[in-house]
């Protein structure tokens, strides 16, 4: 399937759906790893919106990326319950160990902040790829990263 | 032998999948036939993974389990992680579980389990009663919105029922953005049919044939469970073209958010659902009259909707018997952060804050002295020991310049840095502001800068911060900008020395 075919298939999937833009953007990001700017116009055409409207929605939501993330995305909770259990220090240690900051991508790995994963009673919490980590420590996350990127 | 291992995201985050795998292989090695059931969580998160084994009809608990603890489950003698009968553990035994009655006991996706445990009885009752009587029951129950604002659910439903329109909607607010909160997630993962039933009853009551569940993208497990549950309920003829084959049509769809806290605010959520930027709308018009796609819409939190089946089965008056003052029924409290016994504790409104923190929560996890508890998420105030007499109910917390919100309680020990927490509150507001009004969008950024000046020892900064809080509180369109001053001011009020120490040092 060519790139254009993939987008066309996604748009066809959602044809006629009420409020289809977010579901479309999620599917586009699942397919391409981000929402490429050259998708804006075809999406706008399909939904009878302007290109600027689509661009505005993409930029509003933290989830949508304009460039693909690393193969391994690590989300670290910065919110209060995790802070109360040493989350801030954990993040600092992990940044040091991996030689990168939250918000950066280095090689295969992207470090991201997240604001609560609903794991506040087993804080600090993180997500390594699809894997949830409760009672997390920098060492445990480092080990998981080493495991997945091996 | 029946063995339960929770599939809840918190249990999984603590290693439940590995424990389940270890149980399967240990049983295989021993040639024992066992049945592993992946239940929801009981909510005693500090004990997760909490494995249960049935003996003589009673479920005994073991936890927190690791794969290394598994072989001993099959050996004679007392297991080192044995907890005795699960429902006799004080944290569990002291609760009044109405909304969470099934959660943790059943396989969340088993229709047979659901039916055997009062499942669909509330919907049946609503079908018998009809819309108007159903709304009466909900009104009698005194149920108020569990999403934070505490608006009476019966009145909201009545407004939507009275609106004439070719299409109406039920929208479940499952955005659960408040840190310290996880009750919505726990219910969606542990008893999804209960939410489906509550939404179906709402649809029937107000004349809506379509429902959306707007779930935050941070909850992939809940999204998977809900989609599977909706599919199963539709295949079983519960929802779809006709409710239980005898009522009107009602169908459901899950919509996934995209990482914006503000989309938990109901009008922002509706914009997001329509495929727009999640900007807050000015009210009026009320969503009840002009909600999703401009149609009359019930927007309710997960817990408000999930309370409804119990109310229909047992009657609104029975629900209203629990509670305190104008806060009727039960509140699923989430106690989290630096606390020994973190988890979900459902109880009638009215328990004192001190009992909750010290007795139910068991004090801090670190064993260090308690410092403060933030109640109601990132927009909620910090409370110190002076507030330990406060009963958990909407009015008492509002009177103290705080809020119960979605009932998340986050405990901090004495190592907490209040200035850093106040700065974080402003930072969170700056990151998550929808941008519609200046006091919130710009004020939060100024707030960060001003707190940095406080930290640097600028003696004029604190006064400026108070003025800024005033502007944000008075001039913001919604509670994002309007309540961000709560955690900031309460932190200053409780621990003034932490906001002036640096000043004195500089002088
Ligand atoms: C900034 C902000 C965030 C909110 N987040 C949520 C949320 O995550 N979940 C929720 O149910 N309500 C949230 N609310 C409250 C909703 O606006 C609304 O009151 C609620 O969904 C109504 O349902 P209820 O009456 O059942 O509580 C939020 C409000 C504000 C101002
Ligand atoms: S207070 Fe903040 S979040 Fe609320 S409408 Fe104004 S800018 Fe948007
Ligand atoms: S605050 Fe970190 S998971 Fe909720």
XYZ file of C-alpha atoms and ligand atoms in Angstrom:
700
model
C 0.000 0.000 0.000
C 1.374 3.455 -0.842
C 1.344 6.250 1.700
C -1.605 7.907 -0.013
C -3.541 4.643 -0.030
C -3.039 4.269 3.697
C -4.433 7.706 4.361
C -7.309 7.114 1.955
C -8.140 3.875 3.755
C -8.205 5.652 7.108
C -10.437 8.407 5.749
C -12.770 5.836 4.200
C -12.979 4.004 7.534
C -14.328 7.107 9.225
C -16.559 8.391 6.421
C -19.837 9.728 7.752
C -18.806 9.479 11.394
C -19.813 12.387 13.650
C -16.836 14.325 14.948
C -14.379 12.103 13.097
C -11.285 14.300 13.293
C -9.727 12.990 16.524
C -10.293 9.325 15.658
C -8.752 10.000 12.236
C -5.733 11.732 13.743
C -5.204 8.842 16.173
C -5.292 6.364 13.277
C -2.949 8.498 11.185
C -0.498 8.680 14.057
C -0.756 4.927 14.618
C 0.050 4.365 10.932
C 2.799 6.960 10.420
C 4.160 7.455 13.911
C 3.129 11.112 13.737
C 0.659 13.347 11.935
C 2.653 14.493 8.883
C 1.819 18.003 7.731
C 1.073 16.808 4.208
C -1.900 14.872 5.606
C -3.647 18.068 6.727
C -5.075 18.983 3.320
C -6.510 15.554 2.422
C -8.039 15.242 5.917
C -9.469 18.758 5.642
C -10.954 17.926 2.232
C -12.564 14.741 3.527
C -14.175 16.527 6.492
C -14.957 19.771 4.649
C -12.709 21.756 6.954
C -9.942 24.198 6.182
C -6.335 23.084 6.353
C -5.799 25.646 9.122
C -8.551 24.063 11.216
C -6.917 20.657 10.987
C -3.508 22.143 11.802
C -5.042 23.957 14.773
C -6.481 20.766 16.198
C -3.238 18.827 15.726
C -1.285 21.520 17.544
C -3.786 21.790 20.426
C -3.414 18.216 21.670
C -0.221 17.037 23.355
C -0.576 13.506 21.941
C -0.140 14.410 18.290
C 3.445 14.578 17.059
C 4.794 16.310 13.998
C 7.748 13.943 13.792
C 7.901 10.290 14.835
C 9.172 9.499 18.324
C 11.950 7.043 19.022
C 11.080 3.354 18.806
C 10.877 3.208 22.591
C 8.814 5.873 24.260
C 9.211 6.186 28.003
C 6.555 8.186 29.789
C 7.352 9.395 33.269
C 4.651 10.717 35.543
C 5.416 14.168 36.899
C 2.168 14.679 38.840
C 1.758 15.152 42.584
C 1.251 11.608 43.862
C 4.364 10.511 42.019
C 6.263 13.545 43.328
C 5.284 12.551 46.864
C 7.035 9.216 46.350
C 10.260 10.587 44.950
C 9.209 10.833 41.314
C 11.095 14.041 40.664
C 14.358 12.552 41.940
C 13.689 9.369 39.986
C 13.299 11.338 36.780
C 16.508 13.265 37.465
C 18.426 10.041 38.081
C 17.078 8.470 34.926
C 17.911 11.555 32.868
C 21.437 11.363 34.201
C 21.758 7.641 33.558
C 20.447 7.850 30.002
C 22.269 11.091 29.262
C 19.136 12.824 28.051
C 16.349 15.081 29.278
C 12.594 14.632 29.373
C 11.257 15.847 26.046
C 14.262 14.566 24.096
C 14.861 11.675 21.749
C 18.233 9.996 21.682
C 18.745 7.097 19.305
C 15.801 4.757 19.744
C 14.616 6.236 23.017
C 12.211 9.109 23.658
C 11.694 10.414 27.192
C 8.380 12.114 27.842
C 6.519 13.623 30.765
C 2.996 12.458 31.496
C 0.573 13.907 34.004
C -0.921 10.973 35.888
C -1.370 7.424 34.662
C -3.992 6.549 37.273
C -1.330 4.590 39.152
C -1.146 7.098 41.987
C -1.495 4.473 44.742
C 1.583 2.643 43.458
C 3.677 5.696 42.677
C 6.018 6.645 41.161
C 4.647 5.439 37.859
C 5.932 5.166 34.322
C 5.237 3.532 31.000
C 7.937 1.884 28.914
C 6.391 1.274 25.513
C 3.115 -0.464 26.363
C 4.332 -1.705 29.711
C 3.064 -0.019 32.850
C 5.489 0.329 35.727
C 4.303 0.955 39.257
C 6.543 1.468 42.313
C 9.083 2.492 39.734
C 12.747 3.288 40.238
C 15.311 4.700 37.847
C 17.164 1.379 37.938
C 14.094 -0.648 37.036
C 13.197 1.625 34.140
C 16.775 1.584 32.882
C 16.715 -2.209 32.973
C 13.439 -2.303 31.040
C 14.822 0.094 28.451
C 17.909 -2.074 28.072
C 15.656 -5.124 27.708
C 13.399 -3.678 25.014
C 16.184 -2.054 23.049
C 18.425 -5.144 23.141
C -8.881 -24.792 42.274
C -9.969 -21.270 41.403
C -7.303 -18.559 41.520
C -7.932 -14.875 40.918
C -5.198 -12.533 39.671
C -6.338 -8.960 38.952
C -6.060 -7.557 35.438
C -6.405 -3.938 36.600
C -3.714 -1.622 35.249
C -2.354 -0.901 38.737
C -2.033 -4.613 39.500
C -0.394 -5.168 36.120
C 1.980 -2.259 36.771
C 3.025 -4.065 39.945
C 3.623 -7.371 38.161
C 0.254 -9.188 38.062
C 0.851 -10.610 34.574
C 4.152 -12.155 35.647
C 2.490 -13.604 38.744
C -0.352 -15.070 36.670
C 2.165 -16.658 34.304
C 4.122 -18.090 37.235
C 0.927 -19.569 38.686
C 0.023 -21.196 35.378
C 3.446 -22.746 35.010
C 3.726 -23.861 38.636
C 0.347 -25.553 38.384
C 1.375 -27.155 35.093
C 4.560 -28.550 36.641
C 2.589 -30.066 39.473
C -0.133 -31.388 37.216
C -2.747 -29.456 39.174
C -5.833 -28.287 37.345
C -6.546 -24.737 38.190
C -8.709 -22.013 36.767
C -7.103 -18.564 36.670
C -9.621 -15.735 36.638
C -8.438 -12.239 35.847
C -10.668 -10.138 38.095
C -10.767 -6.384 38.604
C -8.932 -5.000 41.596
C -10.387 -4.846 45.092
C -8.733 -1.464 45.330
C -6.188 -2.401 47.996
C -3.409 -1.268 45.737
C -0.617 -1.591 48.303
C -1.334 -5.340 48.328
C -1.215 -5.712 44.544
C -0.685 -8.081 42.955
C -3.306 -9.512 45.295
C -3.944 -13.151 44.458
C -7.051 -14.883 45.773
C -7.681 -18.583 46.228
C -11.028 -20.070 47.118
C -11.121 -22.422 50.084
C -14.417 -23.797 51.375
C -16.290 -21.094 49.513
C -14.219 -18.254 51.022
C -11.699 -16.275 49.033
C -8.334 -15.990 50.765
C -5.849 -13.310 49.788
C -2.087 -13.351 49.246
C -0.089 -10.269 48.540
C 1.731 -8.330 47.428
C 2.818 -11.324 45.350
C 5.925 -11.795 43.259
C 6.615 -14.742 40.957
C 8.984 -16.074 43.645
C 6.088 -16.284 46.099
C 4.076 -18.495 43.754
C 5.394 -22.032 44.442
C 4.506 -21.743 48.139
C 0.856 -21.276 47.137
C 0.836 -24.953 46.222
C 2.659 -26.150 49.312
C 1.350 -26.976 52.768
C 1.875 -24.586 55.622
C 1.238 -20.904 56.116
C 2.158 -18.778 53.106
C 4.376 -15.805 54.032
C 2.100 -13.446 52.096
C -1.193 -14.873 53.410
C -3.732 -12.204 54.299
C -6.658 -14.363 55.365
C -10.150 -13.945 53.948
C -9.950 -10.960 51.599
C -13.247 -9.432 52.586
C -12.184 -9.441 56.245
C -9.139 -7.243 55.643
C -10.071 -4.126 57.665
C -9.527 -1.703 54.759
C -12.095 -3.693 52.782
C -14.455 -4.670 55.591
C -14.932 -1.050 56.700
C -16.231 0.110 53.328
C -19.722 0.607 52.010
C -19.282 -0.696 48.506
C -22.309 0.266 46.451
C -20.816 1.508 43.174
C -17.834 -0.811 43.526
C -19.816 -3.768 44.892
C -18.711 -6.078 42.091
C -15.326 -4.622 41.305
C -12.623 -7.113 42.242
C -15.031 -9.979 42.777
C -15.875 -10.729 39.181
C -14.293 -11.257 35.805
C -14.972 -7.803 34.330
C -15.973 -9.077 30.902
C -18.028 -12.070 31.993
C -21.688 -11.424 31.262
C -22.567 -14.461 33.360
C -20.732 -13.027 36.388
C -22.456 -9.713 35.875
C -25.918 -11.186 35.625
C -25.374 -13.391 38.662
C -24.488 -10.320 40.728
C -27.487 -7.991 40.265
C -26.375 -7.171 36.717
C -28.930 -5.430 34.444
C -31.484 -5.379 37.278
C -31.337 -1.594 37.414
C -31.975 -1.314 33.698
C -34.887 -3.763 33.983
C -36.345 -1.653 36.750
C -35.935 1.507 34.660
C -37.684 -0.173 31.738
C -40.601 -0.958 34.055
C -40.670 2.510 35.597
C -40.299 4.546 32.424
C -38.268 7.735 31.998
C -40.019 10.147 34.347
C -40.118 7.719 37.296
C -36.503 6.744 36.722
C -35.474 10.389 36.965
C -37.551 10.624 40.158
C -35.531 7.805 41.729
C -32.251 9.471 40.790
C -33.467 12.788 42.182
C -34.589 11.135 45.419
C -31.180 9.518 45.820
C -29.607 12.956 46.170
C -26.831 11.845 43.802
C -24.561 14.735 42.856
C -22.039 14.691 40.037
C -18.885 12.865 41.065
C -16.763 14.633 38.425
C -16.077 17.526 40.768
C -18.759 20.164 40.491
C -21.317 18.205 42.511
C -24.339 19.212 40.453
C -27.492 17.170 41.209
C -27.723 14.427 38.601
C -31.524 14.146 38.704
C -31.974 17.820 37.839
C -29.543 17.582 34.941
C -31.398 14.573 33.557
C -34.737 16.326 33.917
C -33.518 19.290 31.873
C -32.368 17.020 29.066
C -35.555 14.953 29.242
C -37.618 18.119 28.871
C -35.704 19.369 25.821
C -37.270 18.644 22.452
C -34.810 17.482 19.805
C -34.525 14.862 17.075
C -31.361 13.520 18.720
C -30.011 13.609 22.270
C -26.797 12.205 23.696
C -25.366 10.714 26.856
C -21.702 11.601 27.222
C -19.669 9.886 29.879
C -16.786 11.971 31.098
C -13.987 9.445 31.545
C -11.192 11.942 31.118
C -10.092 11.493 34.749
C -7.243 13.948 34.486
C -6.923 14.714 38.201
C -3.710 13.332 39.602
C -4.422 11.180 42.618
C -7.603 9.865 40.966
C -8.111 6.419 39.540
C -11.634 5.382 40.525
C -12.999 5.897 37.012
C -10.225 3.775 35.576
C -10.734 1.089 38.203
C -14.443 0.870 37.486
C -14.051 0.834 33.708
C -11.464 -1.933 33.945
C -13.102 -3.832 36.784
C -16.835 -3.545 36.109
C -17.438 -2.037 32.664
C -20.977 -3.388 32.343
C -21.972 -1.308 35.361
C -21.059 1.870 33.461
C -22.818 0.595 30.347
C -25.914 -0.123 32.426
C -25.830 3.328 34.018
C -25.533 4.974 30.615
C -28.350 2.870 29.185
C -30.569 3.922 32.087
C -29.645 7.561 31.464
C -30.452 7.166 27.768
C -33.797 5.629 28.556
C -34.579 8.299 31.130
C -33.908 11.319 28.947
C -34.718 9.893 25.515
C -31.181 9.642 24.146
C -30.310 6.822 21.773
C -26.596 7.358 21.523
C -23.860 7.497 24.117
C -20.196 8.358 23.971
C -17.576 7.440 26.547
C -14.750 9.957 26.270
C -11.697 8.255 27.763
C -8.265 9.800 28.170
C -5.572 8.272 25.983
C -3.442 7.573 29.066
C -5.811 4.673 29.843
C -5.199 2.066 27.096
C -6.302 -0.821 29.333
C -9.617 0.813 30.146
C -10.196 1.594 26.470
C -9.626 -2.037 25.497
C -11.914 -3.336 28.250
C -14.705 -0.892 27.411
C -14.596 -1.712 23.718
C -14.771 -5.425 24.463
C -17.619 -4.909 26.944
C -19.640 -2.774 24.535
C -19.225 -5.391 21.843
C -20.329 -8.181 24.191
C -23.305 -6.227 25.530
C -24.390 -5.462 21.977
C -24.015 -9.117 20.911
C -26.090 -10.168 23.924
C -28.878 -7.814 22.865
C -28.599 -5.628 25.962
C -27.760 -2.464 24.028
C -28.185 -1.740 20.333
C -31.415 -1.501 18.389
C -33.474 -2.070 21.497
C -32.524 -2.075 25.181
C -32.874 -5.701 26.339
C -35.062 -6.417 23.343
C -37.972 -4.455 24.771
C -36.896 -0.846 25.191
C -35.852 1.929 22.850
C -32.572 1.934 20.943
C -29.353 2.821 22.715
C -25.829 2.332 21.454
C -22.411 3.289 22.706
C -19.091 4.362 21.316
C -15.729 4.949 22.957
C -13.863 8.111 21.981
C -10.243 8.586 22.935
C -8.841 11.891 24.150
C -5.478 13.179 23.075
C -3.570 14.199 26.168
C -5.268 17.449 27.183
C -6.250 17.866 30.842
C -8.708 20.620 30.004
C -10.800 18.167 27.980
C -12.147 16.917 31.312
C -14.052 20.193 31.566
C -17.373 19.327 30.026
C -17.636 21.997 27.317
C -14.028 21.466 26.274
C -14.778 17.744 26.151
C -17.745 18.364 23.880
C -15.618 20.441 21.513
C -13.051 17.666 21.484
C -15.742 15.078 20.786
C -16.864 17.167 17.838
C -13.325 17.118 16.477
C -12.356 20.616 17.504
C -9.677 22.151 19.696
C -10.608 21.553 23.302
C -11.462 25.163 24.054
C -13.813 25.834 26.951
C -17.199 27.218 25.911
C -18.961 29.975 27.773
C -22.161 28.833 29.525
C -25.020 29.347 28.730
C -25.974 27.550 26.635
C -25.925 24.624 29.036
C -24.726 21.324 27.580
C -28.044 19.906 28.767
C -29.733 22.041 26.102
C -26.995 22.529 23.524
C -24.347 19.898 24.092
C -22.723 17.440 21.713
C -23.228 18.493 18.086
C -25.576 21.195 19.352
C -28.034 18.658 20.784
C -29.341 18.227 24.340
C -26.733 16.185 26.173
C -26.232 14.624 29.566
C -22.565 14.907 30.520
C -21.821 12.823 33.593
C -18.751 11.454 35.248
C -18.138 7.681 35.209
C -18.936 7.362 38.913
C -22.184 9.338 38.686
C -23.423 7.001 35.959
C -22.117 3.864 37.665
C -23.988 4.753 40.864
C -27.301 4.659 39.017
C -27.902 0.895 38.633
C -27.669 0.450 42.433
C -30.048 3.376 42.943
C -32.609 1.861 40.588
C -32.388 -1.588 42.175
C -32.444 -0.511 45.813
C -34.313 2.753 45.454
C -33.231 6.373 45.654
C -34.264 6.571 49.308
C -31.918 3.702 50.245
C -28.997 5.507 48.598
C -29.867 8.765 50.330
C -29.655 7.031 53.697
C -25.877 7.174 53.408
C -24.008 10.439 53.633
C -23.854 13.717 55.454
C -25.853 16.928 55.015
C -26.362 17.685 51.355
C -23.756 15.139 50.303
C -25.816 11.978 49.963
C -24.747 8.428 49.238
C -21.260 7.030 49.025
C -18.069 8.524 47.714
C -15.321 6.346 46.251
C -12.297 7.937 47.892
C -8.920 7.437 46.319
C -6.086 7.701 48.778
C -2.680 7.831 47.185
C 0.803 9.222 47.154
C 2.975 8.806 50.221
C 0.559 6.656 52.182
C 0.949 3.169 53.599
C -2.406 1.798 52.487
C -3.100 3.424 49.147
C -6.164 2.495 47.198
C -9.867 2.952 46.715
C -12.098 3.261 49.755
C -15.825 3.658 49.117
C -17.754 5.017 52.073
C -20.693 7.237 52.930
C -19.836 10.947 52.927
C -18.780 12.189 56.332
C -15.596 10.346 57.325
C -13.111 12.755 58.848
C -9.955 13.649 56.969
C -7.806 12.539 59.900
C -9.413 9.102 60.083
C -8.914 8.723 56.389
C -5.231 9.656 56.403
C -4.151 8.025 59.648
C -6.414 5.039 60.116
C -7.588 4.025 56.671
C -4.417 5.161 54.948
C -2.249 4.047 57.845
C -0.074 7.178 57.769
C 2.805 7.798 55.404
C 4.452 5.075 53.348
C 7.885 6.400 54.218
C 7.166 6.288 57.951
C 8.193 9.949 58.191
C 5.820 12.492 59.736
C 2.752 13.531 57.741
C 2.965 17.002 56.231
C -0.029 17.751 54.033
C -2.694 16.141 51.912
C -3.886 17.612 48.633
C -7.556 16.942 48.063
C -9.369 17.041 44.732
C -6.587 16.907 42.184
C -4.168 19.531 40.876
C -6.682 22.337 41.474
C -7.407 21.248 45.037
C -6.044 22.765 48.233
C -3.434 21.360 50.601
C -4.683 20.525 54.076
C -2.633 20.042 57.216
C -3.383 18.320 60.541
C -5.518 21.309 61.594
C -8.103 20.145 59.078
C -8.189 16.538 60.320
C -11.662 17.092 61.773
C -13.098 18.076 58.401
C -15.687 15.568 57.240
C -15.367 14.465 53.627
C -18.328 16.196 52.013
C -18.752 18.951 49.440
C -19.788 21.751 51.795
C -17.176 21.264 54.511
C -14.274 21.381 52.074
C -15.698 24.336 50.162
C -16.028 26.232 53.449
C -12.325 25.672 54.097
C -11.324 27.110 50.725
C -10.864 23.686 49.216
C -12.789 21.091 47.300
C -13.513 17.373 47.335
C -13.509 17.251 43.537
C -13.164 13.719 42.260
C -12.119 12.628 45.757
C -8.453 12.002 45.124
C -6.408 12.430 48.326
C -2.654 12.708 47.834
C -0.560 12.434 50.986
C 2.863 14.064 51.396
C 5.388 13.422 54.147
C 7.584 16.051 55.778
C 10.122 15.937 52.981
C 7.646 17.637 50.618
C 8.895 20.932 49.209
C 5.809 23.168 49.287
C 7.344 25.888 47.177
C 8.149 23.325 44.509
C 4.595 21.970 44.724
C 3.127 25.472 44.417
C 5.354 26.129 41.423
C 4.235 22.832 39.924
C 0.575 23.884 40.287
C 1.269 27.007 38.233
C 3.363 25.070 35.742
C 0.604 22.513 35.251
C -1.886 25.305 34.620
C 0.458 26.905 32.103
C 0.893 23.602 30.255
C -2.769 22.647 30.267
C -4.569 25.986 29.897
C -6.857 26.005 26.870
C -5.691 29.529 26.201
C -9.061 31.202 26.025
C -8.603 33.714 28.837
C -5.614 35.834 29.750
C -5.639 35.440 33.568
C -5.168 31.707 33.128
C -2.961 31.579 30.036
C -0.604 34.396 31.013
C -1.263 34.374 34.754
C 0.057 30.855 35.173
C 3.297 31.722 33.385
C 3.682 34.827 35.592
C 2.942 32.602 38.569
C 5.907 30.367 37.764
C 8.175 33.393 37.371
C 6.929 34.942 40.589
C 7.478 31.745 42.554
C 10.986 31.602 41.145
C 11.497 35.111 42.488
C 10.173 33.997 45.863
C 12.668 31.151 45.807
C 15.445 33.574 44.906
C 14.573 35.671 47.944
C 12.778 38.641 46.356
C 10.808 40.125 49.285
C 8.234 41.810 47.028
C 7.351 38.630 45.172
C 4.945 37.088 47.688
C 2.650 40.102 47.614
C 2.673 40.003 43.829
C 1.836 36.320 43.919
C -1.218 36.982 46.073
C -2.417 39.639 43.635
C -1.877 37.304 40.734
C -3.875 34.558 42.463
C -6.669 37.048 42.992
C -6.737 37.949 39.292
C -6.704 34.296 38.241
C -9.465 33.375 40.651
C -11.740 36.254 39.712
C -10.989 36.578 36.013
C -10.888 33.015 34.687
C -13.711 31.458 32.730
C -13.356 27.982 34.240
C -11.860 26.247 37.259
C -8.535 25.595 35.554
C -7.411 29.184 35.984
C -9.919 29.861 38.732
C -8.806 27.141 41.155
C -5.074 26.890 40.443
C -4.640 29.492 43.213
C -6.088 26.951 45.716
C -3.020 24.738 46.025
C -0.728 27.777 45.821
C -2.399 29.842 48.518
C -3.060 26.923 50.832
C 0.599 25.920 50.639
C 1.608 29.461 51.602
C -0.962 29.612 54.382
C 0.101 26.277 55.876
C 3.848 26.690 55.497
C 4.639 30.410 55.316
C 8.221 29.811 56.416
C 8.908 27.842 53.233
C 8.017 30.896 51.204
C 10.050 33.309 53.264
C 13.079 31.332 54.430
C 14.913 32.008 51.237
C 14.018 35.671 51.667
C 15.498 35.869 55.125
C 18.569 34.047 53.960
C 19.009 36.627 51.242
C 18.538 39.585 53.529
C -10.393 21.951 34.509
C -11.489 20.965 34.727
C -11.235 19.605 34.597
C -12.253 18.683 34.793
N -11.958 17.355 34.651
C -12.939 16.444 34.820
C -12.668 15.056 34.633
O -11.534 14.661 34.340
N -13.686 14.186 34.797
C -14.951 14.597 35.127
O -15.833 13.769 35.242
N -15.233 15.887 35.302
C -14.261 16.825 35.150
N -14.576 18.148 35.301
C -15.973 18.521 35.635
C -16.829 18.610 34.376
O -16.714 19.898 33.817
C -18.308 18.365 34.661
O -18.693 19.104 35.764
C -18.645 16.900 34.915
O -18.185 16.097 33.873
C -20.152 16.728 35.033
O -20.464 15.408 35.395
P -21.021 15.060 36.850
O -22.152 15.996 37.098
O -21.444 13.656 36.769
O -19.886 15.298 37.783
C -13.561 19.112 35.130
C -13.799 20.468 35.270
C -12.795 21.387 35.087
C -13.099 22.841 35.242
S -9.559 29.396 32.805
Fe -7.897 28.578 31.519
S -8.618 26.584 30.846
Fe -10.421 27.702 31.622
S -11.274 28.713 29.834
Fe -9.846 30.172 30.694
S -7.913 29.732 29.607
Fe -9.242 28.008 29.242
S 0.141 11.063 39.942
Fe 1.538 9.768 38.912
S 0.215 8.153 38.310
Fe -1.208 9.548 39.192
